Coordinates of C-alpha atoms and ligand atoms in Angstrom, one line a residue:
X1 CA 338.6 86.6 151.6
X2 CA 335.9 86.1 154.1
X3 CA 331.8 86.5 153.3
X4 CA 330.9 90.1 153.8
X5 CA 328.7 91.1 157.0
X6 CA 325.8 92.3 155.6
X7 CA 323.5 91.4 158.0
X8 CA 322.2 92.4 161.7
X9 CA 320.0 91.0 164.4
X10 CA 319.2 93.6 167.3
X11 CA 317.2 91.5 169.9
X12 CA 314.2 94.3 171.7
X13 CA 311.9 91.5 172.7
X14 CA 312.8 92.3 176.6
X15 CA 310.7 93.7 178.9
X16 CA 312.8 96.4 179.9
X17 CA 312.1 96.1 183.9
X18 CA 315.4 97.4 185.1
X19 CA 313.2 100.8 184.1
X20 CA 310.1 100.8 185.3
X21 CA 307.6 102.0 185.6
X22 CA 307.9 103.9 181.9
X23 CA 308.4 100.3 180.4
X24 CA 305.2 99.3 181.8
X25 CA 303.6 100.8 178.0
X26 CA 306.8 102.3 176.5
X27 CA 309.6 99.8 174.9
X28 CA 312.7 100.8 176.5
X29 CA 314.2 100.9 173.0
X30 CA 311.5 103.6 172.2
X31 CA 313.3 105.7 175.0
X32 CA 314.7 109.2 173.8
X33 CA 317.7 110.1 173.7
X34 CA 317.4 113.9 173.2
X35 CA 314.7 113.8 170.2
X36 CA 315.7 110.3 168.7
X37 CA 314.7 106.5 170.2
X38 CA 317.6 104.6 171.4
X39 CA 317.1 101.9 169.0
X40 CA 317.4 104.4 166.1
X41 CA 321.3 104.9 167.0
X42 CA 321.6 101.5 167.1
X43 CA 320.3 101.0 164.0
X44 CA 322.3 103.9 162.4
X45 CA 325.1 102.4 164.0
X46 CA 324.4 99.0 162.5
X47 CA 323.9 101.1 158.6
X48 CA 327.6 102.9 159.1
X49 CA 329.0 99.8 159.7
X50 CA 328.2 98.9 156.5
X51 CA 325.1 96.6 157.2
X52 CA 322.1 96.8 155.0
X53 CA 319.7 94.3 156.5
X54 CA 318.2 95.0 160.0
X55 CA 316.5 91.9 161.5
X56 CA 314.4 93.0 164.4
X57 CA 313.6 90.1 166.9
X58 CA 310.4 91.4 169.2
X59 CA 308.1 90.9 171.2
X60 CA 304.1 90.8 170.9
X61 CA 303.7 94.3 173.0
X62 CA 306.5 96.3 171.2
X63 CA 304.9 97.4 167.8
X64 CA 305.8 100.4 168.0
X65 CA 309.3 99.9 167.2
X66 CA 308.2 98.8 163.9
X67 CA 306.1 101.5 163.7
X68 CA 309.0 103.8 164.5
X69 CA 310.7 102.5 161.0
X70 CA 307.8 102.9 159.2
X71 CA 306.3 105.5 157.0
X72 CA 303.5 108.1 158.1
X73 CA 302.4 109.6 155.6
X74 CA 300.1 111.9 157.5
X75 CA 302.9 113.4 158.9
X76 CA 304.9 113.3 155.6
X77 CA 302.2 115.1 153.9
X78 CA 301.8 117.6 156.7
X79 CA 305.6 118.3 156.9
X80 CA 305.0 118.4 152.9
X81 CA 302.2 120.9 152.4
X82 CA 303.9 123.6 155.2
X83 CA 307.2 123.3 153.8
X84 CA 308.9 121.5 156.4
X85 CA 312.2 120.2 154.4
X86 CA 314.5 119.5 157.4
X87 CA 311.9 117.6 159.4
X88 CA 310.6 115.9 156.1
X89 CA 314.0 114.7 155.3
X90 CA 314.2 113.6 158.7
X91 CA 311.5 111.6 158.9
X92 CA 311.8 109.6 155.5
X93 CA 315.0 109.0 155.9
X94 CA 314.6 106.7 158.9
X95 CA 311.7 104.9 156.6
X96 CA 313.9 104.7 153.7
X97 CA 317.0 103.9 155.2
X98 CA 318.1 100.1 154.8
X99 CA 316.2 97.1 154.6
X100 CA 314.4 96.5 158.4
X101 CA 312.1 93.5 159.4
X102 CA 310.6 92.4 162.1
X103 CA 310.1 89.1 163.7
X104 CA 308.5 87.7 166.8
X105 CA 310.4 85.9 169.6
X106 CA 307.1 84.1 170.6
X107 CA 308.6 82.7 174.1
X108 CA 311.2 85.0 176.4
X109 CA 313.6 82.5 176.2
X110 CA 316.9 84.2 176.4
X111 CA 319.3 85.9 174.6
X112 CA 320.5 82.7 172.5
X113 CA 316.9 81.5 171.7
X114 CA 316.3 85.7 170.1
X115 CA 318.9 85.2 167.9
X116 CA 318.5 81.6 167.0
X117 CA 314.8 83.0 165.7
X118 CA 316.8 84.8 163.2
X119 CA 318.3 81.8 161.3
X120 CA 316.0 81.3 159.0
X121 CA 316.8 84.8 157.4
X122 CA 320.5 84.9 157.5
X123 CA 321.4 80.9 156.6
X124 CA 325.2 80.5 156.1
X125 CA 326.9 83.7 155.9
X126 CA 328.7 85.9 159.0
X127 CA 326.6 88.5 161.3
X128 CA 326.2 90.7 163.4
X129 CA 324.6 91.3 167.1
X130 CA 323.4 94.3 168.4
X131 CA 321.9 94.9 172.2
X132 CA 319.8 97.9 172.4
X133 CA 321.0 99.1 176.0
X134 CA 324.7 99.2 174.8
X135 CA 325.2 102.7 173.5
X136 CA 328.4 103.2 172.4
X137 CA 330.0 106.8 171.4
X138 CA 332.7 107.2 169.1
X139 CA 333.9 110.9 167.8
X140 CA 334.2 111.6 164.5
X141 CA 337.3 110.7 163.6
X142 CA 336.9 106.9 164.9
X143 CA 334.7 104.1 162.8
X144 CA 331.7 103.5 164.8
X145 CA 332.5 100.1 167.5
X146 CA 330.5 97.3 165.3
X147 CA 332.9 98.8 161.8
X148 CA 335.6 98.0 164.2
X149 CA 335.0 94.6 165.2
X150 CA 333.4 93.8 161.3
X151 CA 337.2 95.0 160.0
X152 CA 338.9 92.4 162.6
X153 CA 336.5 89.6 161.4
X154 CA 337.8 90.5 158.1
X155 CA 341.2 90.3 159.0
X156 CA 341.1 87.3 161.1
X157 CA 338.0 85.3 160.0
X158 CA 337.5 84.8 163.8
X159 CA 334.1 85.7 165.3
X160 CA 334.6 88.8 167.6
X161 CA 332.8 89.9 170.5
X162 CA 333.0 93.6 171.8
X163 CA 335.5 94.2 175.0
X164 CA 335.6 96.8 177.8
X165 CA 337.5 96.4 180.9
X166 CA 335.4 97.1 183.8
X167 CA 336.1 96.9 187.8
X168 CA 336.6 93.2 189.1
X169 CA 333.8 94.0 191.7
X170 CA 331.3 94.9 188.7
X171 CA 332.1 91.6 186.5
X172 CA 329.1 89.8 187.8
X173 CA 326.7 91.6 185.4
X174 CA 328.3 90.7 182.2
X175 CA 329.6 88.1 180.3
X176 CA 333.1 87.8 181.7
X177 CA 336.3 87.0 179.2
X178 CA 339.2 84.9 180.3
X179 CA 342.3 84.9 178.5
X180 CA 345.2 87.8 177.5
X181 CA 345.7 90.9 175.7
X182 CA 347.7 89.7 172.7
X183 CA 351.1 91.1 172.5
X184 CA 351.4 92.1 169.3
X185 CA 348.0 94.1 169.3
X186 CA 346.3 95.6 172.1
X187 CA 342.7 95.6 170.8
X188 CA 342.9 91.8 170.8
X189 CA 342.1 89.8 173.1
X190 CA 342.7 85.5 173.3
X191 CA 339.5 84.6 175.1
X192 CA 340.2 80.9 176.9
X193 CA 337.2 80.8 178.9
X194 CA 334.0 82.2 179.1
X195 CA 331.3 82.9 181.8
X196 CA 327.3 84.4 182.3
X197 CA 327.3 87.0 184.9
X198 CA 330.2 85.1 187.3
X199 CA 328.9 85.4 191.0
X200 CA 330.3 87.8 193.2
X201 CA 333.5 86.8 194.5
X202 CA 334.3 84.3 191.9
X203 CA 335.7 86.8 189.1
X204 CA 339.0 86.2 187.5
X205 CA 339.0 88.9 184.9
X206 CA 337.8 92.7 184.4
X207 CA 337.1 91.7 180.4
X208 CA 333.5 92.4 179.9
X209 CA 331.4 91.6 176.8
X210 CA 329.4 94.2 175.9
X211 CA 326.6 94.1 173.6
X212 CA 328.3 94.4 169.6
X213 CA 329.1 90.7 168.2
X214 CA 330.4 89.3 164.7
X215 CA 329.5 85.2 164.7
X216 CA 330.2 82.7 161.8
X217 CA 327.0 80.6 161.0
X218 CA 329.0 77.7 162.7
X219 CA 326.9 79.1 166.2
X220 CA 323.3 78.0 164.6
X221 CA 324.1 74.6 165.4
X222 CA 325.0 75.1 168.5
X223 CA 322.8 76.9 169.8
X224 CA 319.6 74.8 168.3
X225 CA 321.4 72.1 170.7
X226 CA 322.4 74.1 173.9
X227 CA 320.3 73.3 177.1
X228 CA 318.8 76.1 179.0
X229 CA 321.3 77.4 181.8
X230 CA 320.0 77.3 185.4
X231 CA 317.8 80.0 184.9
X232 CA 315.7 78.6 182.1
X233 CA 317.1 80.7 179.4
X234 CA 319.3 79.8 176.0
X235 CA 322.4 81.7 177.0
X236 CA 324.6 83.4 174.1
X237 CA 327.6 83.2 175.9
X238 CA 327.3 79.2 176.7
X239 CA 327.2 79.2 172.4
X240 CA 329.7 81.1 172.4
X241 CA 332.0 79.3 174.9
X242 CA 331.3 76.0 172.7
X243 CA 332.2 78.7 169.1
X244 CA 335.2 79.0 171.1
X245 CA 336.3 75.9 171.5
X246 CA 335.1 75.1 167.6
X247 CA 336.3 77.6 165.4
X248 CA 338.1 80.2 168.1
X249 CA 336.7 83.5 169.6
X250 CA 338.4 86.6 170.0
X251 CA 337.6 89.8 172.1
X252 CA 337.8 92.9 170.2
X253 CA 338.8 96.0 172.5
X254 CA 337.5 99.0 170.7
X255 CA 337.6 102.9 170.9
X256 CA 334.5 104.2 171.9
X257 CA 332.8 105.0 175.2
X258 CA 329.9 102.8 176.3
X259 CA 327.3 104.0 177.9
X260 CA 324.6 101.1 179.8
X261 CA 321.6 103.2 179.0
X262 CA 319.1 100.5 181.0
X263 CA 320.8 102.2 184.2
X264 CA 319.1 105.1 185.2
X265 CA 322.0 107.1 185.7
X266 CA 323.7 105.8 182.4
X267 CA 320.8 106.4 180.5
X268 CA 321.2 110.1 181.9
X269 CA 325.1 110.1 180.8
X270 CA 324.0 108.5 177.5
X271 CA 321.6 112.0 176.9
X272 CA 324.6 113.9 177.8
X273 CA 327.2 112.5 175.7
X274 CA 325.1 112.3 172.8
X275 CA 324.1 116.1 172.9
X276 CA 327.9 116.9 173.3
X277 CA 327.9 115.1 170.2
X278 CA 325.6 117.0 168.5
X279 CA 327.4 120.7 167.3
X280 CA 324.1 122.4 167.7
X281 CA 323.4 121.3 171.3
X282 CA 327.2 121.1 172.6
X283 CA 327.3 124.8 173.8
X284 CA 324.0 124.9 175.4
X285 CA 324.7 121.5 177.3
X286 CA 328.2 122.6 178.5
X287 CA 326.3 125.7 179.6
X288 CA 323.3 124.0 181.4
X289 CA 325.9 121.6 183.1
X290 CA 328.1 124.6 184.4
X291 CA 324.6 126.1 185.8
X292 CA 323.5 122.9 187.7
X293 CA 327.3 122.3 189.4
X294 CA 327.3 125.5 190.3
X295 CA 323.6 125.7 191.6
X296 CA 324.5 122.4 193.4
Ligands
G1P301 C1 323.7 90.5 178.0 C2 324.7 89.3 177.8 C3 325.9 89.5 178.6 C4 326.6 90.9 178.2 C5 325.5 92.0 178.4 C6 326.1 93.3 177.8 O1 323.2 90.5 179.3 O2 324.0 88.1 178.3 O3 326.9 88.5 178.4 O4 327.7 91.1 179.0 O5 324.3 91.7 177.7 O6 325.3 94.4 178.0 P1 322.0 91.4 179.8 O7 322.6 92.7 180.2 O8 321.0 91.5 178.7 O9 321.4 90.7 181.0

């Protein structure tokens, strides 16, 4: 029986410059998709995995995200005195739901340093890692991707990172997974080797991380001792190459479509996807799409 995952770090201190110029004043976690911030479906993401503490690790110009998850009770009482149920119960429920705090990454140090800010709030027990660009869509029938990998960690006790298989030529902007498909169970993967954003023309796999972790408190160590890579930064993967070779890693190749809404154009599919999603919008946005193929 392995410690339960109760416990989630999303990282939002970036400064979001594959979008500017809106992430010149707006976080790009604050970005909508539809009528909701991005960073609220991670988070709801993160709650029906069965997580019920959000650690948020930010930066000094992002307050607004916490803002986002706080309560305002001018509008509550607004929403209150006309009667506004639906809205109302929208709004508190994103207040109310789960425990969130906040805490400041005070240097942009990398991925690896964000998380290692989290330590003192998690201590020795498993969690998870959510990135805020990686949106990933599941239907209704299917657990949502982090419930997925959290039920592997169960079974295995193995920290998990989130698969996709991408084209070769597209490898070098991802952590790249070496290893095999396990024969006994597709979704697995036996991750041998390990590498940051691979240069062009070096790849040896199509196995992509993508942004949904499970690590064992066995990476805190590392990572307080990891060097910065060439670029300056505490890299997650290098601590998680060195997890590897400690305690084992295993790629976890979900269900789920994932959407890499810091792309312009994925952030536009990411809008799409999630109204076909939503009952009341699906119609109308089959509708408006039939208009503009047509029209174009
Ligand atoms: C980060 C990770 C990378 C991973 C990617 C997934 O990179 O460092 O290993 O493949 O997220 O989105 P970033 O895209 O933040 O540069």
């Amino acid at each position: 029986m392995h410690l339960q995952v109760k416990k989630a770090i999303l990282p939002v201190a970036g400064l979001g410059t594959r979008f500017l110029p809106i992430t010149k004043a707006i976080p790009k976690e604050m970005l909508a998709i539809i009528d909701r911030p991005m960073i609220q479906l991670i988070v709801e993401e993160a709650l029906a995995s069965g997580i019920s503490q959000i650690i948020l690790i930010n930066g000094h110009h992002k307050g607004n995200i916490e803002d986002f998850f706080d309560t305002n009770y001018e509008l509550n009482n607004v929403l209150a005195k006309k009667g506004d149920v639906a809205n109302l119960k929208a709004v508190e429920k994103i207040s109310n739901n789960g425990f969130i705090c906040s805490l400041r990454q005070k240097e942009a140090l990398g991925l690896g340093h964000a998380i290692l800010c989290a330590r003192p709030l998690i201590g020795n027990e498993p969690f998870a890692v959510l990135l805020g660009d990686d949106l990933i869509f599941t239907d209704a029938q299917t657990p949502p991707a982090l419930a997925q990998l959290i039920e592997n960690y169960y079974k295995t006790g193995i920290a998990q990172v989130a698969l996709i298989s991408v084209a070769r030529a597209e490898i070098y902007k991802y952590g790249a997974a070496e290893g095999n498909v396990d024969p006994k169970n597709a979704h697995n993967f036996v991750i041998n080797n390990l590498v940051e954003k691979p240069p062009q023309g070096t790849e040896k796999t199509d196995q992509a991380v993508v942004g949904r972790y499970v690590l064992t408190p066995a990476i805190w160590n590392i990572l307080e001792k990891l060097p910065p890579s060439n670029d300056g930064e505490i890299q997650l993967t290098d601590a998680l190459f060195k997890l590897m070779k400690v305690e084992g890693l295993m790629g976890y190749r979900f269900l789920g479509a994932r959407v890499d809404a810091g792309d312009r154009i994925g952030y536009l599919r990411a809008n799409l996807m999630h109204a076909l999603l939503r009952p009341e919008l699906r119609q109308d946005t089959i509708s408006l799409m039939k208009e503009l193929l047509q029209a174009n």
